[in-house]
Amino acid sequence: ANKALLATHGLALFRAAAEHRVDLGFEASVCGGIPVVRLLREGLVANRITSLMGIVNGTTNFIHGFPVYCVSIALQVRGKLEQAVVYDPTRNDLFTATKGRGAFMNERRIRVSKRVRLDECLLSTGFPFRPEDDFDKYLRLMGDMMQRTAGLRRPGAAALDLAYVAAGFSDGFFEIGLQPWDMAAGALLVTEAGGLVGNFTGEANYLEHKECMAASPRIYAQMVPLLQKYSKFASAAEKHEVAETTKTLRLNATPETK
């Protein structure tokens, strides 16, 4: 089934991409001209495709020559994620998933990790970089997680981070400020590999929430209590607690004046 994702219908792909304003021509060129995804003919003929999300993920890394970036493409049919491809050109790794048929890396089945204790887990995340981002709040969030895990990593490509969770290379992922095209393909990989994906409160309707958390079910359950107070959907009391803690951190970081 996953071989259906490999390129044999490039023309149909580019026509559909043009209709949905996805610049797959550029994305394929980033991968050395290798076509990355195949759309099923039935989907095109029946006009069931509601969304094509394609992106070069990790663009800052790519621009600087840092070898952690990928092409991420997801196919949504009638509002549901059905096909996913994440291609890492620097390692020639192809991650694919079909709804209900599992997740694969280079045509070999992958599963999320089997660790059950959060303090033994390696998690990946992203750092804020936009001027409007709340840096102090994110530092507090990372401080909470760093004390309770085996370590945090910031590779810089969310789609690849999620693919690595699916493959069991890392045990979980969380990040704020993501767009649907950053998460979609990787999220389907995770769920098809036996994991869970949601926003910071654990809700499954995450694509439009600009926050994402993913892990195996046992680790996911341990991450929710730690991350939910940092969600924009947190309760008023939880938001107040974070605000007060952040304010204290800012005061402590302010140099004394003489």
Short mmCIF file of C-alpha atoms in Angstrom, two decimals:
data_model
loop_
_atom_site.label_atom_id
_atom_site.label_comp_id
_atom_site.label_asym_id
_atom_site.label_seq_id
_atom_site.Cartn_x
_atom_site.Cartn_y
_atom_site.Cartn_z
CA ALA A 1 0.00 0.00 0.00
CA ASN A 2 2.78 2.42 0.84
CA LYS A 3 4.39 1.91 -2.55
CA ALA A 4 1.36 3.80 -3.84
CA LEU A 5 2.93 6.90 -2.30
CA LEU A 6 5.99 6.73 -4.53
CA ALA A 7 6.05 8.81 -7.66
CA THR A 8 4.54 7.23 -10.71
CA HIS A 9 1.87 9.85 -11.40
CA GLY A 10 3.88 13.04 -11.25
CA LEU A 11 1.67 14.92 -13.71
CA ALA A 12 -1.47 14.25 -11.68
CA LEU A 13 0.36 15.30 -8.54
CA PHE A 14 1.47 18.62 -9.95
CA ARG A 15 -1.99 19.37 -11.33
CA ALA A 16 -3.55 18.74 -7.92
CA ALA A 17 -0.77 20.71 -6.23
CA ALA A 18 -1.38 23.69 -8.49
CA GLU A 19 -5.08 23.60 -7.68
CA HIS A 20 -4.33 23.64 -3.96
CA ARG A 21 -1.43 26.13 -4.22
CA VAL A 22 1.23 23.69 -3.09
CA ASP A 23 4.63 24.27 -4.70
CA LEU A 24 5.68 20.64 -4.97
CA GLY A 25 7.94 21.43 -7.90
CA PHE A 26 10.23 23.37 -5.61
CA GLU A 27 9.98 20.76 -2.90
CA ALA A 28 10.90 17.93 -5.26
CA SER A 29 13.88 19.94 -6.49
CA VAL A 30 15.07 20.28 -2.90
CA CYS A 31 15.21 16.50 -2.81
CA GLY A 32 17.49 16.37 -5.82
CA GLY A 33 14.65 16.13 -8.29
CA ILE A 34 13.30 12.92 -6.75
CA PRO A 35 9.46 12.87 -6.83
CA VAL A 36 8.24 12.21 -3.32
CA VAL A 37 4.55 11.35 -3.37
CA ARG A 38 1.96 9.62 -5.51
CA LEU A 39 -1.73 10.54 -5.37
CA LEU A 40 -4.17 7.69 -5.81
CA ARG A 41 -6.03 7.94 -9.13
CA GLU A 42 -9.35 7.17 -7.47
CA GLY A 43 -9.02 10.16 -5.19
CA LEU A 44 -8.35 12.52 -8.07
CA VAL A 45 -11.13 11.14 -10.27
CA ALA A 46 -13.74 11.18 -7.52
CA ASN A 47 -12.59 14.65 -6.38
CA ARG A 48 -12.42 13.48 -2.77
CA ILE A 49 -9.17 15.32 -2.02
CA THR A 50 -9.91 18.23 0.28
CA SER A 51 -6.38 19.29 1.15
CA LEU A 52 -2.79 18.81 0.07
CA MET A 53 -0.27 20.06 2.60
CA GLY A 54 3.30 20.18 1.36
CA ILE A 55 6.28 21.98 2.77
CA VAL A 56 10.04 21.98 3.06
CA ASN A 57 10.34 21.55 6.81
CA GLY A 58 13.43 22.87 8.57
CA THR A 59 14.03 25.69 6.10
CA THR A 60 16.44 27.59 8.38
CA ASN A 61 18.56 24.44 8.70
CA PHE A 62 18.40 23.98 4.92
CA ILE A 63 19.48 27.57 4.21
CA HIS A 64 22.45 27.24 6.54
CA GLY A 65 23.47 23.80 5.31
CA PHE A 66 22.63 22.14 8.63
CA PRO A 67 21.64 18.61 7.57
CA VAL A 68 18.30 18.30 9.38
CA TYR A 69 15.42 19.12 7.05
CA CYS A 70 12.84 17.25 5.03
CA VAL A 71 9.99 17.40 2.57
CA SER A 72 6.67 16.81 4.31
CA ILE A 73 3.48 16.12 2.35
CA ALA A 74 0.10 15.08 3.71
CA LEU A 75 -3.09 14.21 1.87
CA GLN A 76 -6.41 14.97 3.53
CA VAL A 77 -9.58 13.36 2.21
CA ARG A 78 -12.94 14.64 3.40
CA GLY A 79 -11.24 16.29 6.35
CA LYS A 80 -9.28 13.24 7.46
CA LEU A 81 -5.57 12.58 7.06
CA GLU A 82 -5.19 9.60 4.73
CA GLN A 83 -1.64 9.62 3.31
CA ALA A 84 1.65 10.97 4.58
CA VAL A 85 5.20 11.21 3.30
CA VAL A 86 8.24 12.64 5.07
CA TYR A 87 11.43 12.44 3.04
CA ASP A 88 14.86 13.18 4.52
CA PRO A 89 17.21 13.77 1.56
CA THR A 90 20.39 13.97 3.65
CA ARG A 91 19.93 10.39 4.90
CA ASN A 92 17.75 9.15 2.04
CA ASP A 93 15.09 8.06 4.53
CA LEU A 94 11.51 7.85 3.31
CA PHE A 95 8.77 7.70 5.94
CA THR A 96 5.28 6.82 4.68
CA ALA A 97 1.89 6.15 6.21
CA THR A 98 -1.53 5.18 4.93
CA LYS A 99 -4.54 5.53 7.21
CA GLY A 100 -5.31 2.15 8.75
CA ARG A 101 -2.33 0.40 7.16
CA GLY A 102 0.60 1.36 9.37
CA ALA A 103 3.69 3.53 9.17
CA PHE A 104 6.93 2.64 7.40
CA MET A 105 10.51 3.83 7.09
CA ASN A 106 12.14 2.75 3.85
CA GLU A 107 9.36 0.15 3.46
CA ARG A 108 9.98 -1.39 6.89
CA ARG A 109 7.25 -1.20 9.53
CA ILE A 110 7.94 1.21 12.40
CA ARG A 111 6.46 1.54 15.89
CA VAL A 112 6.70 4.10 18.69
CA SER A 113 9.10 3.37 21.55
CA LYS A 114 8.21 1.00 24.38
CA ARG A 115 9.52 3.11 27.27
CA VAL A 116 6.99 3.62 30.06
CA ARG A 117 8.75 6.13 32.36
CA LEU A 118 8.99 9.77 31.36
CA ASP A 119 12.27 10.23 33.25
CA GLU A 120 13.87 7.69 30.88
CA CYS A 121 12.62 9.40 27.73
CA LEU A 122 14.33 11.55 25.14
CA LEU A 123 11.98 14.25 23.83
CA SER A 124 12.28 16.68 20.95
CA THR A 125 10.89 20.19 20.82
CA GLY A 126 11.19 23.51 19.03
CA PHE A 127 12.34 26.91 20.27
CA PRO A 128 10.33 30.12 19.82
CA PHE A 129 11.81 32.55 17.32
CA ARG A 130 9.12 35.05 16.36
CA PRO A 131 9.19 38.54 17.97
CA GLU A 132 5.68 38.02 19.37
CA ASP A 133 6.54 34.70 21.06
CA ASP A 134 6.55 34.52 24.85
CA PHE A 135 10.15 33.45 25.42
CA ASP A 136 9.97 33.48 29.22
CA LYS A 137 6.93 31.21 29.22
CA TYR A 138 8.65 28.76 26.90
CA LEU A 139 11.77 28.73 29.06
CA ARG A 140 9.57 27.83 32.01
CA LEU A 141 7.92 25.07 29.97
CA MET A 142 11.27 23.60 28.94
CA GLY A 143 12.53 23.85 32.51
CA ASP A 144 9.59 21.77 33.70
CA MET A 145 10.21 19.12 31.04
CA MET A 146 14.01 19.01 31.35
CA GLN A 147 13.78 18.11 35.04
CA ARG A 148 11.50 15.17 34.30
CA THR A 149 13.08 13.56 31.23
CA ALA A 150 16.36 12.03 30.13
CA GLY A 151 16.87 15.02 27.84
CA LEU A 152 15.43 17.47 25.32
CA ARG A 153 16.61 17.93 21.73
CA ARG A 154 15.85 20.71 19.26
CA PRO A 155 16.68 19.42 15.75
CA GLY A 156 14.71 22.15 13.98
CA ALA A 157 12.33 20.22 11.68
CA ALA A 158 9.00 19.36 13.31
CA ALA A 159 7.90 16.91 10.62
CA LEU A 160 11.12 14.93 11.03
CA ASP A 161 10.80 15.13 14.83
CA LEU A 162 7.39 13.48 14.54
CA ALA A 163 8.72 10.87 12.12
CA TYR A 164 11.41 10.01 14.66
CA VAL A 165 8.76 9.58 17.36
CA ALA A 166 6.93 7.20 15.01
CA ALA A 167 10.13 5.24 14.43
CA GLY A 168 10.97 5.07 18.14
CA PHE A 169 14.19 7.08 17.75
CA SER A 170 12.80 9.56 20.27
CA ASP A 171 10.04 9.03 22.80
CA GLY A 172 7.96 12.18 22.43
CA PHE A 173 7.61 15.64 20.94
CA PHE A 174 6.02 18.96 21.89
CA GLU A 175 6.02 22.41 20.33
CA ILE A 176 4.04 25.65 20.21
CA GLY A 177 3.43 27.80 17.13
CA LEU A 178 3.17 25.09 14.48
CA GLN A 179 1.02 25.33 11.36
CA PRO A 180 -1.10 22.43 10.04
CA TRP A 181 1.39 21.69 7.26
CA ASP A 182 4.18 21.37 9.85
CA MET A 183 2.32 18.65 11.73
CA ALA A 184 0.00 16.80 9.36
CA ALA A 185 2.28 14.22 7.75
CA GLY A 186 4.26 13.51 10.91
CA ALA A 187 1.09 13.21 12.96
CA LEU A 188 -0.30 10.46 10.72
CA LEU A 189 3.03 8.65 10.95
CA VAL A 190 2.82 8.72 14.76
CA THR A 191 -0.76 7.49 14.99
CA GLU A 192 -0.17 4.74 12.45
CA ALA A 193 2.90 3.68 14.47
CA GLY A 194 0.78 3.25 17.59
CA GLY A 195 1.24 6.67 19.18
CA LEU A 196 -1.04 9.55 20.14
CA VAL A 197 -1.05 13.15 18.90
CA GLY A 198 -2.94 16.11 20.34
CA ASN A 199 -2.69 19.61 21.70
CA PHE A 200 -1.21 20.29 25.14
CA THR A 201 -4.47 19.41 26.89
CA GLY A 202 -4.55 16.06 25.12
CA GLU A 203 -7.38 16.91 22.71
CA ALA A 204 -7.13 15.20 19.34
CA ASN A 205 -8.31 18.24 17.32
CA TYR A 206 -4.85 19.80 17.18
CA LEU A 207 -4.11 20.80 13.58
CA GLU A 208 -5.56 24.30 13.91
CA HIS A 209 -4.48 24.86 17.52
CA LYS A 210 -0.81 25.74 16.82
CA GLU A 211 0.40 23.39 19.55
CA CYS A 212 1.33 19.76 19.24
CA MET A 213 2.26 16.92 21.55
CA ALA A 214 3.04 13.37 20.45
CA ALA A 215 4.27 10.20 22.13
CA SER A 216 3.44 6.58 22.86
CA PRO A 217 0.20 6.24 24.88
CA ARG A 218 1.96 5.63 28.22
CA ILE A 219 4.30 8.61 27.82
CA TYR A 220 1.57 10.82 26.35
CA ALA A 221 -0.47 10.34 29.53
CA GLN A 222 2.49 11.55 31.60
CA MET A 223 3.13 14.58 29.40
CA VAL A 224 -0.41 15.98 29.51
CA PRO A 225 -0.37 17.01 33.21
CA LEU A 226 2.93 18.83 32.67
CA LEU A 227 2.06 20.62 29.44
CA GLN A 228 -1.64 21.42 29.77
CA LYS A 229 -1.12 24.54 31.87
CA TYR A 230 0.92 26.00 29.00
CA SER A 231 -1.89 25.43 26.51
CA LYS A 232 -3.98 28.32 25.25
CA PHE A 233 -6.92 26.10 26.22
CA ALA A 234 -5.77 25.82 29.85
CA SER A 235 -8.05 26.85 32.68
CA ALA A 236 -7.91 30.40 34.06
CA ALA A 237 -6.25 29.12 37.25
CA GLU A 238 -3.55 27.28 35.28
CA LYS A 239 -2.87 30.32 33.09
CA HIS A 240 -2.61 32.51 36.21
CA GLU A 241 -0.09 30.10 37.76
CA VAL A 242 2.09 30.19 34.64
CA ALA A 243 1.83 33.99 34.43
CA GLU A 244 2.87 34.46 38.05
CA THR A 245 5.78 32.06 37.73
CA THR A 246 6.93 33.76 34.54
CA LYS A 247 6.68 37.17 36.20
CA THR A 248 8.89 35.94 39.05
CA LEU A 249 11.46 34.65 36.59
CA ARG A 250 11.54 38.01 34.82
CA LEU A 251 12.02 39.89 38.10
CA ASN A 252 14.84 37.57 39.14
CA ALA A 253 16.51 38.04 35.77
CA THR A 254 16.36 41.86 35.94
CA PRO A 255 19.75 43.36 36.95
CA GLU A 256 19.70 45.35 40.16
CA THR A 257 19.98 49.11 39.72
CA LYS A 258 22.19 51.19 41.96
#
